[in-house]
Structure formats: C-alpha cells, structure tokens
C-alpha cells in the first residue's frame, strides 16, 4: 500500500486537531520508540501499563491527575474510553444504590461519544435545553430543573450529570462551576468532559466540584492518538478503578491487577510515549491561554470584518473552536464551478488544511497555537476566497 | 520529561512483541504522519473512521476481512476492543434469544483480555480442562462435554465459545477446526482469538467455521499499538456492527453512522496508518510461515541441547511463542550475585531484550522473524549465561 500524507507540512486549522499537534521535537524523539508496537511493555512487571515504572508511567499518571486537581488518573483508549469507564462505574454503583436511577443528564451539545458511552452502558439520557441560535448557551437553572424532573418522574436521583467543558459544536465554555455546585447540593456524581479543553485551558476539578474529568490526549494534549485520560478523586478511585473479580471455573485464574473499566490494561504504546514527551509543553502552554484567547478573538473580528460572516456561540469567544456562519462563502459557492468545495480546496491550494470538504454555509475551524504569520496567512486565504467567482 | 528508549536497536525476543515489530521502511514513512493526533480524520465525511476513503481505510478493512476469509472487519482499540465488541453483541443477542444463556465457554489458557471482555459484559465463564503439564493440550471432546454440561445445568445453550488460536502461556495451536465443527453442530457462535497468530500464520475463518476472528495489530501484524481488528461473516455483520439507536430527549440528535460496540468510531490514528503500511509485508510473511517454523524448532532443539532446559507445550512447536522450563538457569541464579535477574540483565548486556526481569526458572520468548545471525547471537548469549556463576 503506497500511502502518502497529502497534507504534510500544511497549516492545520481543523478545530479537532489544533490542540493535538505534536511538537516537532517530540516527533523527533518518537522515531526512537517505533520499532515495537508494545513499546511501553518492556519493563512491565505487574501486568498493567499504568503501574509501569520504566518508562515512568505510574508517576506520570499521578502528575496528570495532580495537574487537573484530581487524586488519581488512568490512561484510556481516547476520551471515549474514559467516558465509558465512568459510565460503567456509575451503572455498577447505581445497581447497589437505591436512591439513584439509571438516567443520566447530558448537556445538549455534548460530543456524541458521551451519548454512545451512555448507550453502551444501558443508561437513559435526558437533556436540558440550550438557548438556541445564535449563542446556544446553557443556563445552570435548566440543569437544576432537569434534576427535579427526573426525581419527580422516577422517584430517584439521576445517576450522573455530564457537562462538556467546551462543546464540539460552538466551542462554548459551559458554566461548569455553577453546575458543579448544583450537583454537590443534590449529591449527584458529576463528570466534566474536557476533551476540547484539558491541555489547552487551565482546569481544576476541585473548583468545578467534579467527580470525574475526561480528557483527550490527541485532541488537546499535543499527543498522538488514540489516547485519553480519566481523572477522579479519592472518593471514586476504588469504584472506577476497581480490579477484576473474574475467577474462571476450571483454571481458577485471577487477574487481580487488571481494571475491567479500562479493558484490564489500556496498553498505551506510542501515543502514551508521545503524551509523556509533550506534557511539559502542555503544562507550559496552558499558562499562556489568555494571550491565545486575545489572538483568537482578534481573528474572529478580522473574519467578521470580511462581511456576511458571523461567529456563533459566545462573544467574546472563550475557546479556540470557532463556528462561523458564512453566507459570504455560500454566495460564492452558488456560482463557483467547484460549488461548496471551492472553500476547502481553495484553502488546500494555499497550504491550509482542515475545513470540512463541501461546506461553505458554515465553517468550523481553529487558529489555536498558530504563529502570527500563520494566522495572517489563514486570514488572507479567506479574504482571497471571499472574492472568488 | 526527558525520556529515552533504553532498548533502541536491540534484538527483541519478547514473544508479545516479535509479531509487532514495525518494518524499518514503514517507520520511515510514518514520520510523515505524526504532526497531528487525528491523522486519519482529514477527509472523514461520514463521521466514522472505517468509512473513510482517503486514506483508503474502508477499502483496507475489506482487504483485512478478505485476507482472513471473512466478509467484514472493523478496526478496534486492540484485540481486547475486538473481543469486547463480540461479547457485547453476543450479550444483546442472547437477550433476544431464548435458546441461549449468558454463559460463555472460554479455553482455559485464553488471554486475560477474553476473561475481562466477558466480565465487562456480565457473561459467566466456564472452562473445559487442558491436559496439564508438560503439554497443556486441548481435547475437542472436552469442549463438547462442556456444551452438554451447560445445556443440562442451565437448560439452554452457551452464548459463545471462545478459543485462543495460539495461547499466550505455551504457544500451543488449538484444534480450532475440530472445535468449529462442534460449534456448528451445536449452533453455538464461535470466536477464535488470533491475537498471537493473525498476521503470522495463515488463517481462514471459513475452515475454522468461526463466526468471529479477533486480531491484534501490535502483537502480530507489524503495527504500532493500540490497534486490533474484529472480522466476521455476513451472518453477524449487522449485529456486531449495528449502528447507534440513541436519541437524546431534548435535542433529538441521531448518531446513525456510529457503532456502539466499537465506541462509535475507533479513531485509528497513527497505529492504523502503520498497519495499512505494513499489510503488504504481513500478507507476504504469512506465506513463509513453514520456513519460520523450521527455524523456530531448530532453535528449540539448540536450547534443549544446552541441557536441563525443556520446551513446554506442543513438540514440534507450531507457534513462535516458546515457553521453556529452565532448571539450568535456575541453578545459576541460586549462587549468582544478581540472583534471578542475571538472565534478563545478562541478555540486555549482550544487546538482547525481552525476557521478564527476575525470572530464571521459566522463560517465555520468541525468535520469530529474526535473521539467522541474530538467532545465533541469541543462542550464544543463552549458552554464555548458562556457564555464569
């Protein structure tokens, strides 16, 4: 199979990808770790990657937990694996706890992986509303009402409340602290999905009063994928990271170090090495978030100044995922020989990749972490394309 | 974090790793695919990696399925993700099917991930026996008896029978064809876990009469991890790859292309690119398996000729995982200043890595895919270390 990466060395503006750009020096070092698929397993003595001391995975996971204000962390198969682990633990917990029902509250702009994790675990999903076009905001009161509604209808409390810290549709920052307070008052376990923020924006789960934080290393922690993390507090560590109780009938084997909620052991491999190598830079870049945000909002203004372009969601924006409504480009597409494809392909011709092909009415993108001259290049490209016919 | 790979360029003899060695030219090409964690997602139009045409993931998965004699395949988070997908599908199927019970038959030397997949899905595990020391063989009749036993005790058939094609303890090749015949006669769904063989030994699930084949790319398909595949037949495709039925209450969103059994979408990333790049070589190397086996059994003889060393499991051996009983090295360790650690560390001093540190009474290893001069070097190292005091 003669595969070539057609987008090598281009400026990437896909909002899913910008937080996952692997730093050049990390990529260089990774070339020394690619001989073996199971690269994290040479010195595994206890049969679980998260207990390995060489490379220092165990210590690294403690650092990850601490960085986000938590007490313990495990690496997972992406953030979806982290959310699955939480919801599987919650389902077990509900089955032992009469005050709670198998219904979970999910924010209405959550990533689909939250819905799938609930579906995989047979949990029923209810949603509070958002404020609709053009801001799509959450009101903490709506989460309160939803809790009461579940309690009244089912006679029990919802098992879990999930809020996506920055949502994947508009990049709105949710009122996680206020919702956390509501969860605390109502004694409802609280998961904040920080797939789009953890590793980009400062996060402390103590301030959020969250019981669980789920993270995507390839989305927001400058890492290869698939890799995620689940961070939790002392209260939940033993439940979510409970070890196997399997004892097959004849052999009587035990798998006492394996954690079923994360498939026994989540392997790690090269993605985990990449995340360990990137972590110092991730810790550092989070401190510069305010300056990034200034650059991002300046870019938003420049885009809107092109005319007939409007950012959806919070203004000023508080995340790097930008969802623009672009009647300007939609107009161009109507008479363009490439139709809606003119925009993404025009960008690629200019060395910029990441727009969804065929879309011109709306675009989702990000300039997070780009240098000023790269942002200027992106802006100029949009400016050019707005003039195409 | 200043990580260095201490085993770079050493000869790897870990049996888990030899089938996953990433070819030099693949590693070279991979350096062009490492800028972005989500490297497989640039041209994702339908929201699931397995439907992507560029790179040709969809076509590649068809090739993978065909190569193993199946009709459809999905990539997964390792072989454990593949086994989870099968067992989750089976649990659903049982709940709609009165003739079957939530008990599964697992071979007693299966990998722990089979047990964990059953535990994760609430399936009860029963095991037929093996023949015990020193061969640990399976008798197909014991699987027949176990089916009858479940049927008599529970009044229903077991939901699934799982056999590990080559087991992780002794590298014995299981009588998969004979067991497949039994499953067919008894109408029991049949999963062959080929984590240690698929990509190394020729496999055709039609001959095995298997409904499901699970594979580990980083164990046996010359790939980075974590990556696995689940292959199935037309009969089961719609069940195991059923798409999401979630419809959250307020937004009414649908996730119609997502497959819950594989977390909606299994991402892929760099491991998937590596597996695609390696696949031509994998297909080719499988054809040379007989010659590999001759080399492997010659190595076994040479090791046994050192004296007080005996291979456990099948003789002649039919897989590359070699489990030796080594009273010879155990004797040395008793008086050696490094105790049991002398063996693994003595090998590392000689540029050979992969023995479990501290073990000298038994060793597990592999010389699969090594050049003759490398095998000679391994042999000489063991010969040297047998003489240490």
PDB file of C-alpha atoms in Angstrom, chain A residues 214-320:
ATOM      1  CA  UNK A 214     -12.277  13.027  30.961  1.00  0.00           C
ATOM      2  CA  UNK A 215      -9.539  14.094  28.598  1.00  0.00           C
ATOM      3  CA  UNK A 216      -8.431  13.538  25.034  1.00  0.00           C
ATOM      4  CA  UNK A 217      -4.665  13.497  24.546  1.00  0.00           C
ATOM      5  CA  UNK A 218      -4.901  13.605  20.749  1.00  0.00           C
ATOM      6  CA  UNK A 219      -7.460  16.401  20.835  1.00  0.00           C
ATOM      7  CA  UNK A 220      -5.973  18.749  23.408  1.00  0.00           C
ATOM      8  CA  UNK A 221      -2.726  17.397  24.831  1.00  0.00           C
ATOM      9  CA  UNK A 222      -0.352  17.562  21.868  1.00  0.00           C
ATOM     10  CA  UNK A 223      -0.295  13.799  21.502  1.00  0.00           C
ATOM     11  CA  UNK A 224      -0.705  11.015  19.015  1.00  0.00           C
ATOM     12  CA  UNK A 225      -3.966   9.097  19.254  1.00  0.00           C
ATOM     13  CA  UNK A 226      -5.818   7.149  20.315  1.00  0.00           C
ATOM     14  CA  UNK A 227      -5.222   8.203  23.909  1.00  0.00           C
ATOM     15  CA  UNK A 228      -7.307   9.698  26.685  1.00  0.00           C
ATOM     16  CA  UNK A 229      -7.272  10.014  30.452  1.00  0.00           C
ATOM     17  CA  UNK A 230      -9.834   9.737  33.182  1.00  0.00           C
ATOM     18  CA  UNK A 231      -9.095  11.724  36.332  1.00  0.00           C
ATOM     19  CA  UNK A 232     -11.016  11.275  39.554  1.00  0.00           C
ATOM     20  CA  UNK A 233     -10.978  11.991  43.277  1.00  0.00           C
ATOM     21  CA  UNK A 234     -10.268   9.723  46.269  1.00  0.00           C
ATOM     22  CA  UNK A 235     -13.988   9.224  46.711  1.00  0.00           C
ATOM     23  CA  UNK A 236     -14.369   7.416  43.395  1.00  0.00           C
ATOM     24  CA  UNK A 237     -10.933   5.891  42.795  1.00  0.00           C
ATOM     25  CA  UNK A 238     -11.771   2.478  44.182  1.00  0.00           C
ATOM     26  CA  UNK A 239     -15.021   2.295  42.285  1.00  0.00           C
ATOM     27  CA  UNK A 240     -13.906   3.380  38.853  1.00  0.00           C
ATOM     28  CA  UNK A 241     -10.529   1.648  39.084  1.00  0.00           C
ATOM     29  CA  UNK A 242     -11.836  -1.498  40.776  1.00  0.00           C
ATOM     30  CA  UNK A 243      -9.810  -4.546  39.799  1.00  0.00           C
ATOM     31  CA  UNK A 244     -11.110  -7.712  38.188  1.00  0.00           C
ATOM     32  CA  UNK A 245     -13.185 -10.154  40.184  1.00  0.00           C
ATOM     33  CA  UNK A 246     -13.252 -12.794  37.467  1.00  0.00           C
ATOM     34  CA  UNK A 247     -12.441 -16.337  38.520  1.00  0.00           C
ATOM     35  CA  UNK A 248     -12.981 -18.747  35.656  1.00  0.00           C
ATOM     36  CA  UNK A 249     -14.438 -22.081  36.699  1.00  0.00           C
ATOM     37  CA  UNK A 250     -11.740 -24.629  35.958  1.00  0.00           C
ATOM     38  CA  UNK A 251      -8.376 -22.851  35.987  1.00  0.00           C
ATOM     39  CA  UNK A 252      -9.293 -20.548  38.864  1.00  0.00           C
ATOM     40  CA  UNK A 253      -7.010 -17.909  37.394  1.00  0.00           C
ATOM     41  CA  UNK A 254      -7.176 -14.401  38.862  1.00  0.00           C
ATOM     42  CA  UNK A 255      -6.478 -11.127  37.096  1.00  0.00           C
ATOM     43  CA  UNK A 256      -6.139  -9.067  40.226  1.00  0.00           C
ATOM     44  CA  UNK A 257      -4.225  -6.098  38.804  1.00  0.00           C
ATOM     45  CA  UNK A 258      -6.496  -5.647  35.802  1.00  0.00           C
ATOM     46  CA  UNK A 259      -9.176  -2.941  35.782  1.00  0.00           C
ATOM     47  CA  UNK A 260     -12.250  -4.029  33.776  1.00  0.00           C
ATOM     48  CA  UNK A 261     -13.486  -0.447  33.278  1.00  0.00           C
ATOM     49  CA  UNK A 262     -10.379   0.218  31.191  1.00  0.00           C
ATOM     50  CA  UNK A 263     -10.221  -3.212  29.494  1.00  0.00           C
ATOM     51  CA  UNK A 264      -7.867  -4.647  32.085  1.00  0.00           C
ATOM     52  CA  UNK A 265      -4.949  -2.588  30.867  1.00  0.00           C
ATOM     53  CA  UNK A 266      -5.114   0.197  28.293  1.00  0.00           C
ATOM     54  CA  UNK A 267      -1.730  -0.633  26.709  1.00  0.00           C
ATOM     55  CA  UNK A 268      -0.510   2.891  25.931  1.00  0.00           C
ATOM     56  CA  UNK A 269       2.054   2.285  23.221  1.00  0.00           C
ATOM     57  CA  UNK A 270       3.485   5.117  21.157  1.00  0.00           C
ATOM     58  CA  UNK A 271       0.568   7.501  21.845  1.00  0.00           C
ATOM     59  CA  UNK A 272       1.317   7.307  25.572  1.00  0.00           C
ATOM     60  CA  UNK A 273       5.018   7.929  24.997  1.00  0.00           C
ATOM     61  CA  UNK A 274       4.097  10.942  22.860  1.00  0.00           C
ATOM     62  CA  UNK A 275       1.849  12.327  25.576  1.00  0.00           C
ATOM     63  CA  UNK A 276       4.565  11.883  28.208  1.00  0.00           C
ATOM     64  CA  UNK A 277       7.045  13.668  25.973  1.00  0.00           C
ATOM     65  CA  UNK A 278       4.623  16.539  25.283  1.00  0.00           C
ATOM     66  CA  UNK A 279       3.393  17.039  28.816  1.00  0.00           C
ATOM     67  CA  UNK A 280       5.926  19.667  29.889  1.00  0.00           C
ATOM     68  CA  UNK A 281       4.971  21.791  26.907  1.00  0.00           C
ATOM     69  CA  UNK A 282       1.283  21.242  27.594  1.00  0.00           C
ATOM     70  CA  UNK A 283       1.700  22.433  31.187  1.00  0.00           C
ATOM     71  CA  UNK A 284       3.525  25.475  29.916  1.00  0.00           C
ATOM     72  CA  UNK A 285       1.146  26.403  27.113  1.00  0.00           C
ATOM     73  CA  UNK A 286      -1.887  26.318  29.385  1.00  0.00           C
ATOM     74  CA  UNK A 287      -0.381  29.266  31.286  1.00  0.00           C
ATOM     75  CA  UNK A 288      -0.409  31.297  28.079  1.00  0.00           C
ATOM     76  CA  UNK A 289      -4.112  30.710  27.417  1.00  0.00           C
ATOM     77  CA  UNK A 290      -5.178  34.344  27.938  1.00  0.00           C
ATOM     78  CA  UNK A 291      -2.834  35.574  25.231  1.00  0.00           C
ATOM     79  CA  UNK A 292      -4.049  32.828  22.912  1.00  0.00           C
ATOM     80  CA  UNK A 293      -7.590  33.922  23.528  1.00  0.00           C
ATOM     81  CA  UNK A 294      -6.762  37.517  22.640  1.00  0.00           C
ATOM     82  CA  UNK A 295      -5.304  36.304  19.329  1.00  0.00           C
ATOM     83  CA  UNK A 296      -8.336  34.118  18.704  1.00  0.00           C
ATOM     84  CA  UNK A 297     -10.833  36.929  19.272  1.00  0.00           C
ATOM     85  CA  UNK A 298      -8.785  39.255  17.109  1.00  0.00           C
ATOM     86  CA  UNK A 299      -9.025  36.639  14.352  1.00  0.00           C
ATOM     87  CA  UNK A 300     -12.790  36.408  14.891  1.00  0.00           C
ATOM     88  CA  UNK A 301     -13.087  40.158  14.451  1.00  0.00           C
ATOM     89  CA  UNK A 302     -10.996  40.069  11.268  1.00  0.00           C
ATOM     90  CA  UNK A 303     -13.177  37.314   9.836  1.00  0.00           C
ATOM     91  CA  UNK A 304     -16.392  39.129  10.688  1.00  0.00           C
ATOM     92  CA  UNK A 305     -14.954  42.266   9.114  1.00  0.00           C
ATOM     93  CA  UNK A 306     -14.962  40.420   5.770  1.00  0.00           C
ATOM     94  CA  UNK A 307     -18.730  40.957   5.910  1.00  0.00           C
ATOM     95  CA  UNK A 308     -21.608  38.457   5.926  1.00  0.00           C
ATOM     96  CA  UNK A 309     -19.699  36.257   8.340  1.00  0.00           C
ATOM     97  CA  UNK A 310     -20.723  35.778  11.969  1.00  0.00           C
ATOM     98  CA  UNK A 311     -19.328  33.725  14.807  1.00  0.00           C
ATOM     99  CA  UNK A 312     -21.880  31.513  16.537  1.00  0.00           C
ATOM    100  CA  UNK A 313     -21.692  30.916  20.284  1.00  0.00           C
ATOM    101  CA  UNK A 314     -20.133  33.055  22.979  1.00  0.00           C
ATOM    102  CA  UNK A 315     -18.847  36.547  22.122  1.00  0.00           C
ATOM    103  CA  UNK A 316     -16.119  37.306  23.042  1.00  0.00           C
ATOM    104  CA  UNK A 317     -15.210  33.686  22.465  1.00  0.00           C
ATOM    105  CA  UNK A 318     -13.658  31.704  25.290  1.00  0.00           C
ATOM    106  CA  UNK A 319     -12.416  28.669  23.357  1.00  0.00           C
ATOM    107  CA  UNK A 320     -10.454  28.106  20.156  1.00  0.00           C
TER     108      UNK A 320
END
